[in-house]
mmCIF file of C-alpha atoms in Angstrom:
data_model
loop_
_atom_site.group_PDB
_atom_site.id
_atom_site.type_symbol
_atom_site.label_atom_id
_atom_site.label_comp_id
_atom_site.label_asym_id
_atom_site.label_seq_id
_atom_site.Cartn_x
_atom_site.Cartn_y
_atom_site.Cartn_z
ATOM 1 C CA UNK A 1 -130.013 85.101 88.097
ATOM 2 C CA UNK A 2 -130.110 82.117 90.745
ATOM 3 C CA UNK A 3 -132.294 84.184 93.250
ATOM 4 C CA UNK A 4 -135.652 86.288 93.079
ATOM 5 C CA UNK A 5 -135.383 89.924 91.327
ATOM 6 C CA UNK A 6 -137.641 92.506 92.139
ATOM 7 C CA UNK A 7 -138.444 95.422 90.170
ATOM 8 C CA UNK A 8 -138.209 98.539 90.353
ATOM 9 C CA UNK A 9 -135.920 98.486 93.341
ATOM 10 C CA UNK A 10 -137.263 102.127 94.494
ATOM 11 C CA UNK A 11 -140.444 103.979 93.158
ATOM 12 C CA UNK A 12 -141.556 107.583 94.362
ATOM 13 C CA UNK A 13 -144.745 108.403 92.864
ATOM 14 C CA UNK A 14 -147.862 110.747 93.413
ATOM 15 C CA UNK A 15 -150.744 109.902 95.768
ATOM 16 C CA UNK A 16 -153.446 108.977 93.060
ATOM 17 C CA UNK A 17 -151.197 107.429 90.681
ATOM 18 C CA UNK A 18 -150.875 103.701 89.604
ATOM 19 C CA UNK A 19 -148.008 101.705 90.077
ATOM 20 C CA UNK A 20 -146.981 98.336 88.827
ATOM 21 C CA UNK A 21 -144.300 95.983 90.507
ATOM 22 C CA UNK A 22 -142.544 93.099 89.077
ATOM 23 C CA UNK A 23 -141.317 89.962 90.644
ATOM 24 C CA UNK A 24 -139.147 87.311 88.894
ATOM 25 C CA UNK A 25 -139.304 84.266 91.068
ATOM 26 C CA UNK A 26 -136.567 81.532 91.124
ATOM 27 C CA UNK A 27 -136.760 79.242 88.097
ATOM 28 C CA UNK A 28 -138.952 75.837 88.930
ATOM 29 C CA UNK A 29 -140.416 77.830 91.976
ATOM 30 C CA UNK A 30 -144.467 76.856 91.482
ATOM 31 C CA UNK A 31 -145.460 78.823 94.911
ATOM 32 C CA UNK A 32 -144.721 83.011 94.632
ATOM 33 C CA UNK A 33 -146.014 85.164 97.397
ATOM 34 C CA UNK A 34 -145.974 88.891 97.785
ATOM 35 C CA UNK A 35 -145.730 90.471 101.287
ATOM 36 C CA UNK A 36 -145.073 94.068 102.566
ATOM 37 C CA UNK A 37 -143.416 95.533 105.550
ATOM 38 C CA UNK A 38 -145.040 99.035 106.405
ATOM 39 C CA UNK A 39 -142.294 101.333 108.721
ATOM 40 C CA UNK A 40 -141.666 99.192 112.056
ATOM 41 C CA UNK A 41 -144.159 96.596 110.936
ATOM 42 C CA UNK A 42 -143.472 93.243 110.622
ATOM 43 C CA UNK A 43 -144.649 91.159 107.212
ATOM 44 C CA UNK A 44 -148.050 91.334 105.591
ATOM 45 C CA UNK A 45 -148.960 89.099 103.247
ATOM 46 C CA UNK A 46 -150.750 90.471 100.375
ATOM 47 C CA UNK A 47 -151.510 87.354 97.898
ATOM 48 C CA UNK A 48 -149.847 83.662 97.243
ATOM 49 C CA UNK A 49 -149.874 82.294 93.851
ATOM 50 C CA UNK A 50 -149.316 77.933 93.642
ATOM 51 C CA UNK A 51 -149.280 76.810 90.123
ATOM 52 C CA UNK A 52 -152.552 77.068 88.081
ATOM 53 C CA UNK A 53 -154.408 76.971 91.165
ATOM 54 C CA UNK A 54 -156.541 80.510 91.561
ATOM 55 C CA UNK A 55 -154.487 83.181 93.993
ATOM 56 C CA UNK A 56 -155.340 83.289 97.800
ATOM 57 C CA UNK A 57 -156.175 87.155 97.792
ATOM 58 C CA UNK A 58 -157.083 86.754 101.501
ATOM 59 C CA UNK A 59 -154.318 89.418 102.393
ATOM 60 C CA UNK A 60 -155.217 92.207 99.718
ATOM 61 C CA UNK A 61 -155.923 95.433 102.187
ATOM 62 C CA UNK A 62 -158.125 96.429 99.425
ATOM 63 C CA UNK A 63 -159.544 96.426 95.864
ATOM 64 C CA UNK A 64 -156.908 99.009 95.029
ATOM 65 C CA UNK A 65 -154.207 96.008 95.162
ATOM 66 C CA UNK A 66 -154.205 93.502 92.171
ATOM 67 C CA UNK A 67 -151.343 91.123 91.215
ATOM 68 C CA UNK A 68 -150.975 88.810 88.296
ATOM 69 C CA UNK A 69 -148.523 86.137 87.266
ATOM 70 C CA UNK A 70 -148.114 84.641 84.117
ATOM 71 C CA UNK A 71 -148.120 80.733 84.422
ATOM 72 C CA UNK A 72 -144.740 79.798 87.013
ATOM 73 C CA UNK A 73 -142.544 82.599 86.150
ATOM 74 C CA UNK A 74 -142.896 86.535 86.609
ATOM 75 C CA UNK A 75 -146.019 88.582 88.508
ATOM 76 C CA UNK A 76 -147.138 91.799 88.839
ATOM 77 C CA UNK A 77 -148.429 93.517 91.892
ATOM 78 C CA UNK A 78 -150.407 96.464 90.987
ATOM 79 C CA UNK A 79 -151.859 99.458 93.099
ATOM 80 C CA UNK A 80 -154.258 101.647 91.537
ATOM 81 C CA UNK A 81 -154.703 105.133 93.114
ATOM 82 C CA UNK A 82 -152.180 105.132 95.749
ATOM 83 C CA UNK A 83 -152.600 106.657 99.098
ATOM 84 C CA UNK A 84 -149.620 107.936 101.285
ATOM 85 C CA UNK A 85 -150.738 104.694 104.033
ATOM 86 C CA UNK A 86 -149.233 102.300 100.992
ATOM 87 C CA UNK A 87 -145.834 103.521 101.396
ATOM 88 C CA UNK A 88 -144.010 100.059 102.006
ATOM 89 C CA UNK A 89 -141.413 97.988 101.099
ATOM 90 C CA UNK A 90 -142.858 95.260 98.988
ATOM 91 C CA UNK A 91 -141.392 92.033 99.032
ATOM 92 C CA UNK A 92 -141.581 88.815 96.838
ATOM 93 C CA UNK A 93 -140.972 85.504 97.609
ATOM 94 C CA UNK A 94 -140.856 81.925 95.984
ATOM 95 C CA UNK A 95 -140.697 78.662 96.951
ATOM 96 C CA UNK A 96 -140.846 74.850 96.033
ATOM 97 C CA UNK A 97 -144.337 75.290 97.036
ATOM 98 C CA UNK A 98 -145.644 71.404 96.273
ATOM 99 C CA UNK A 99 -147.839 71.472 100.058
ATOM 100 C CA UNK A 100 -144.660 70.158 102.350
ATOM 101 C CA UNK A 101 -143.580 72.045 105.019
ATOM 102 C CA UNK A 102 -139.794 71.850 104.295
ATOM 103 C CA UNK A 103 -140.330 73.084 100.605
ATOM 104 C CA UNK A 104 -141.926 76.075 102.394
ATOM 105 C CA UNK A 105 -138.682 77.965 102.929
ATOM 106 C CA UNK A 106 -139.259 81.388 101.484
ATOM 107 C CA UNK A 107 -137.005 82.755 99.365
ATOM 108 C CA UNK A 108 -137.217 86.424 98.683
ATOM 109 C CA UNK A 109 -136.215 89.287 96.808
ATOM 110 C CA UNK A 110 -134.986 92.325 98.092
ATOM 111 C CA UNK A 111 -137.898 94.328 98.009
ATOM 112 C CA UNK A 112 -139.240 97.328 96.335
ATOM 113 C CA UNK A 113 -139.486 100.303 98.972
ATOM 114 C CA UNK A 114 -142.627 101.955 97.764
ATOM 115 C CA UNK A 115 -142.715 105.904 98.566
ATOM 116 C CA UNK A 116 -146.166 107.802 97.774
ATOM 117 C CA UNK A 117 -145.797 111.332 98.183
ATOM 118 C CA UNK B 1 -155.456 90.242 115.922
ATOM 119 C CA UNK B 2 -151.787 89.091 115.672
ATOM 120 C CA UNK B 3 -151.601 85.112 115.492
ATOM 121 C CA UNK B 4 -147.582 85.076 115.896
ATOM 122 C CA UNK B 5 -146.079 87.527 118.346
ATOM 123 C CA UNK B 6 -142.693 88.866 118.848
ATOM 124 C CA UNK B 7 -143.199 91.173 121.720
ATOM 125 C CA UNK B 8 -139.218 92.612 121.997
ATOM 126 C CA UNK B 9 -138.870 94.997 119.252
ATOM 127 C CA UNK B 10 -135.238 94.664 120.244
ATOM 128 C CA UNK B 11 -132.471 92.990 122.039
ATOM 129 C CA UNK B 12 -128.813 93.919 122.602
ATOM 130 C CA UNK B 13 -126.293 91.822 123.638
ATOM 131 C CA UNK B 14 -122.661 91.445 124.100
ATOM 132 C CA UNK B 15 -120.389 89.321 121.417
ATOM 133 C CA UNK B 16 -119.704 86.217 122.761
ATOM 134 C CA UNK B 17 -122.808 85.592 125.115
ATOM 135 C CA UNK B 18 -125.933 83.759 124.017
ATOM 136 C CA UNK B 19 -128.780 85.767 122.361
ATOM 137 C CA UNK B 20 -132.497 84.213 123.005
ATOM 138 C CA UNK B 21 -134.950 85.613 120.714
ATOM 139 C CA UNK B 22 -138.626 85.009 121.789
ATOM 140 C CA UNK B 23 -141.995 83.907 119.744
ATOM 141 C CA UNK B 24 -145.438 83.205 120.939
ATOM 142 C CA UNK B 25 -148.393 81.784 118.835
ATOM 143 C CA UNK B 26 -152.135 82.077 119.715
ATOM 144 C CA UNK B 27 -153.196 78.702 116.670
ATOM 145 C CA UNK B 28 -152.723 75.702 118.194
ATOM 146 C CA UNK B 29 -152.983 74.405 114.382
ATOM 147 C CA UNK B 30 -149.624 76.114 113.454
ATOM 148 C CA UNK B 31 -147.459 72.365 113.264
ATOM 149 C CA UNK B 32 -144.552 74.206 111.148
ATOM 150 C CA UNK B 33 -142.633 77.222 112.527
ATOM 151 C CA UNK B 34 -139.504 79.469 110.766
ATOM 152 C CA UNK B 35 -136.965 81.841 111.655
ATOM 153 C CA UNK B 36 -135.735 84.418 108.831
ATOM 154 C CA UNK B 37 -133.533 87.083 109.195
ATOM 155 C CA UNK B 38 -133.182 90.155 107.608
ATOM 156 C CA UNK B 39 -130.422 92.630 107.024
ATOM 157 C CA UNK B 40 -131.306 96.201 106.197
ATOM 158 C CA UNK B 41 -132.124 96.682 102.282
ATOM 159 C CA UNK B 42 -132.514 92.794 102.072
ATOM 160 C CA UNK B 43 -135.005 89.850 101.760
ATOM 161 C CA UNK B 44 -135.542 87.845 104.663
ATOM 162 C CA UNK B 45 -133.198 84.576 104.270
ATOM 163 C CA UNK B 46 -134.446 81.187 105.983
ATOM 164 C CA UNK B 47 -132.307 80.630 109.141
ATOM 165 C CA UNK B 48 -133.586 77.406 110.880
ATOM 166 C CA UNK B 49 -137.020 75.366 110.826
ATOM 167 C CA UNK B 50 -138.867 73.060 113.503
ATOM 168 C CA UNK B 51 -141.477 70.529 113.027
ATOM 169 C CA UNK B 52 -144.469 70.429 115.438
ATOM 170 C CA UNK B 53 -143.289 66.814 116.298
ATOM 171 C CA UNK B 54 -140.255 68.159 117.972
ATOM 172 C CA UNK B 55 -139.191 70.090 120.689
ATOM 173 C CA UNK B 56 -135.270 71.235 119.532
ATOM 174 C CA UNK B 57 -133.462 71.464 116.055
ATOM 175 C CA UNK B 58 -129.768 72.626 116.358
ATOM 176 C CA UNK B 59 -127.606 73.871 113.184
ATOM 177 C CA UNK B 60 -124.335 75.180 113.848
ATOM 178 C CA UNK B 61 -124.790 78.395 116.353
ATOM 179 C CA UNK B 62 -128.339 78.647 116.401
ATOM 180 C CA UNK B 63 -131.137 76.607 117.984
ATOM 181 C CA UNK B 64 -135.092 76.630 118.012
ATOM 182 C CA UNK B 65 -137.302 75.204 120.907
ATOM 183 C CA UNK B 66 -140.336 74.755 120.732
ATOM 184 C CA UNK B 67 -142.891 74.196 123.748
ATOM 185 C CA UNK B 68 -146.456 73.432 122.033
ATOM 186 C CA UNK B 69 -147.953 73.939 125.552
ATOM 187 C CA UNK B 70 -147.112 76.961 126.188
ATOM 188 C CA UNK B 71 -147.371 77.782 122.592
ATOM 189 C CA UNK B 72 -144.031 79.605 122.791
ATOM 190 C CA UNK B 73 -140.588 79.168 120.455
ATOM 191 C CA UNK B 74 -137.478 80.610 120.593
ATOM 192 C CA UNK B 75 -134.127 81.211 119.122
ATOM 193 C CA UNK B 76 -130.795 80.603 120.911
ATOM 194 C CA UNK B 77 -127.667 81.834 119.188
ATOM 195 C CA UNK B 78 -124.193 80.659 120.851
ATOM 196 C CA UNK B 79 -121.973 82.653 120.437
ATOM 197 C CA UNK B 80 -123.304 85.698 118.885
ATOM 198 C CA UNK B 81 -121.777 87.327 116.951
ATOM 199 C CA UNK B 82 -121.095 91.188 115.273
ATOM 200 C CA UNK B 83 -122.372 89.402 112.163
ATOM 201 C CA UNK B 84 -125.275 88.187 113.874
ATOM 202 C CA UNK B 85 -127.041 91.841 114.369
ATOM 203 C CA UNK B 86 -130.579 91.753 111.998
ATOM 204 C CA UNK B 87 -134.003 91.501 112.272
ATOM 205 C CA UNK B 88 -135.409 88.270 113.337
ATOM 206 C CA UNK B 89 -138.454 87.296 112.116
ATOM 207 C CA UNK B 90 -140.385 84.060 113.673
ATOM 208 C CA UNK B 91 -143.278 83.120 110.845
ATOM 209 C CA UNK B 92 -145.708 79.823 111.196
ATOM 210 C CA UNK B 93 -147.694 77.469 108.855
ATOM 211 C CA UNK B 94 -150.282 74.870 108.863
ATOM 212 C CA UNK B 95 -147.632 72.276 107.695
ATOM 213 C CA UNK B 96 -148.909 70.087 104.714
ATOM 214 C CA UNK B 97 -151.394 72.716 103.796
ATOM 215 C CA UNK B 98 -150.505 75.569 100.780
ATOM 216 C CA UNK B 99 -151.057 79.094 102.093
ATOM 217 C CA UNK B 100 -148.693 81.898 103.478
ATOM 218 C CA UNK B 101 -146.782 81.997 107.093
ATOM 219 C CA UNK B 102 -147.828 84.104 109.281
ATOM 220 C CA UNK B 103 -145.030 86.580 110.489
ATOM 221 C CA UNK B 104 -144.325 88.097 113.393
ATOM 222 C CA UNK B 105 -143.498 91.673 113.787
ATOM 223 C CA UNK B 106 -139.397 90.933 114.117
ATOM 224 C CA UNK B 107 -137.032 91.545 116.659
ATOM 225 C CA UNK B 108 -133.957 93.633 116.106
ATOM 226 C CA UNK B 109 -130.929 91.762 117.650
ATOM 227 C CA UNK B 110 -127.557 94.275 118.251
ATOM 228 C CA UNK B 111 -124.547 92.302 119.546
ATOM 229 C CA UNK B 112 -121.923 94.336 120.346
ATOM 230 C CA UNK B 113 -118.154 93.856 120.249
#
């Protein structure tokens, strides 16, 4: 598709379990970011991925959270023992990403609303 | 500490009439700033853009000023319209630099018929 996909688009799981979320940026996109919105919060970012450069993980609320992505095309954002605060909707986002402010522009996907239980 | 703030959670106002949407930064280093909006069960989508190195940049309905002295932005839409109801998010960056925006918390716009 011409935009970013997220995957899955919901997910209910158990506190304590792991969960894995997929991003498929838009193709030629080096820059992918993943951000989350808790309930009447604005955006978090989590982690930004630019090329082959290594991740700013300055956002990452704590070792639980890992992401991955596999050269310029799809990541992985990855919670390990989830707690009930990491309900969210977790959103993904690519860009031109080559350090100008114009290629910036964020485009994202439409989120996956994370529910622990 | 919140480095962009949107302090209305909301705004409602009637179709037709302008709609100001409000944004204040504490970094003096932020030279880029964004507004995205987002409809329910959506991704944010890019709205408008202004460079540090101005103070206005119009498209169509909607138009960001910035004042770097007060450290303060904001939208204008004319008219607003039904369509127009979202969240608006204001975001910043250290322009020529890689990294993430900084967000700010959104502001729900309602414009009624």
């Amino acid at each position: 598709g011409a935009g970013v996909s997220q995957s899955p688009s919901n997910k209910v799981t158990e506190k304590g379990k792991d969960v894995e979320l997929r991003c498929d940026p838009i193709s030629g996109h080096t820059a992918l970011y993943w951000y989350r919105q808790r309930l009447g919060q604005g955006l978090e970012f989590l982690i930004y991925f630019q090329g082959n450069s290594a991740p700013d993980k300055s956002g990452l609320p704590s070792d639980r959270f890992s992401a991955e992505r596999t050269g310029e095309s799809v990541s992985t954002l990855t919670i390990q023992r989830t707690q009930q605060e990491d309900s969210a909707v977790y959103l993904c986002a690519s860009s031109l990403g080559y350090g100008d402010p114009v290629n910036e522009k964020l485009f994202f996907g439409s989120g996956t609303q994370l529910s622990v239980l | 500490d919140q480095q962009v703030k949107q302090n209305s959670p909301s705004l409602s106002v009637q179709e037709g009439r302008i709609s100001i949407l409000n944004c204040d930064y504490t970094n003096s280093m932020f030279d880029y700033f964004l507004w995205y909006k987002k409809y329910p069960a959506e991704g944010p989508t890019f709205l408008i853009s202004i460079s540090s190195i101005k103070d206005k940049n119009e498209d169509g309905r909607f138009t960001v000023f910035l004042n770097k002295s007060a450290k303060h932005l904001s939208l204008h839409i004319v008219p607003s319209q039904p369509g127009d109801s979202a969240v608006y998010f204001c975001a910043a960056s250290f322009g020529g630099s890689q990294g993430n925006l900084i967000f700010g918390k959104g502001t729900k716009l309602s414009v009624k018929p």
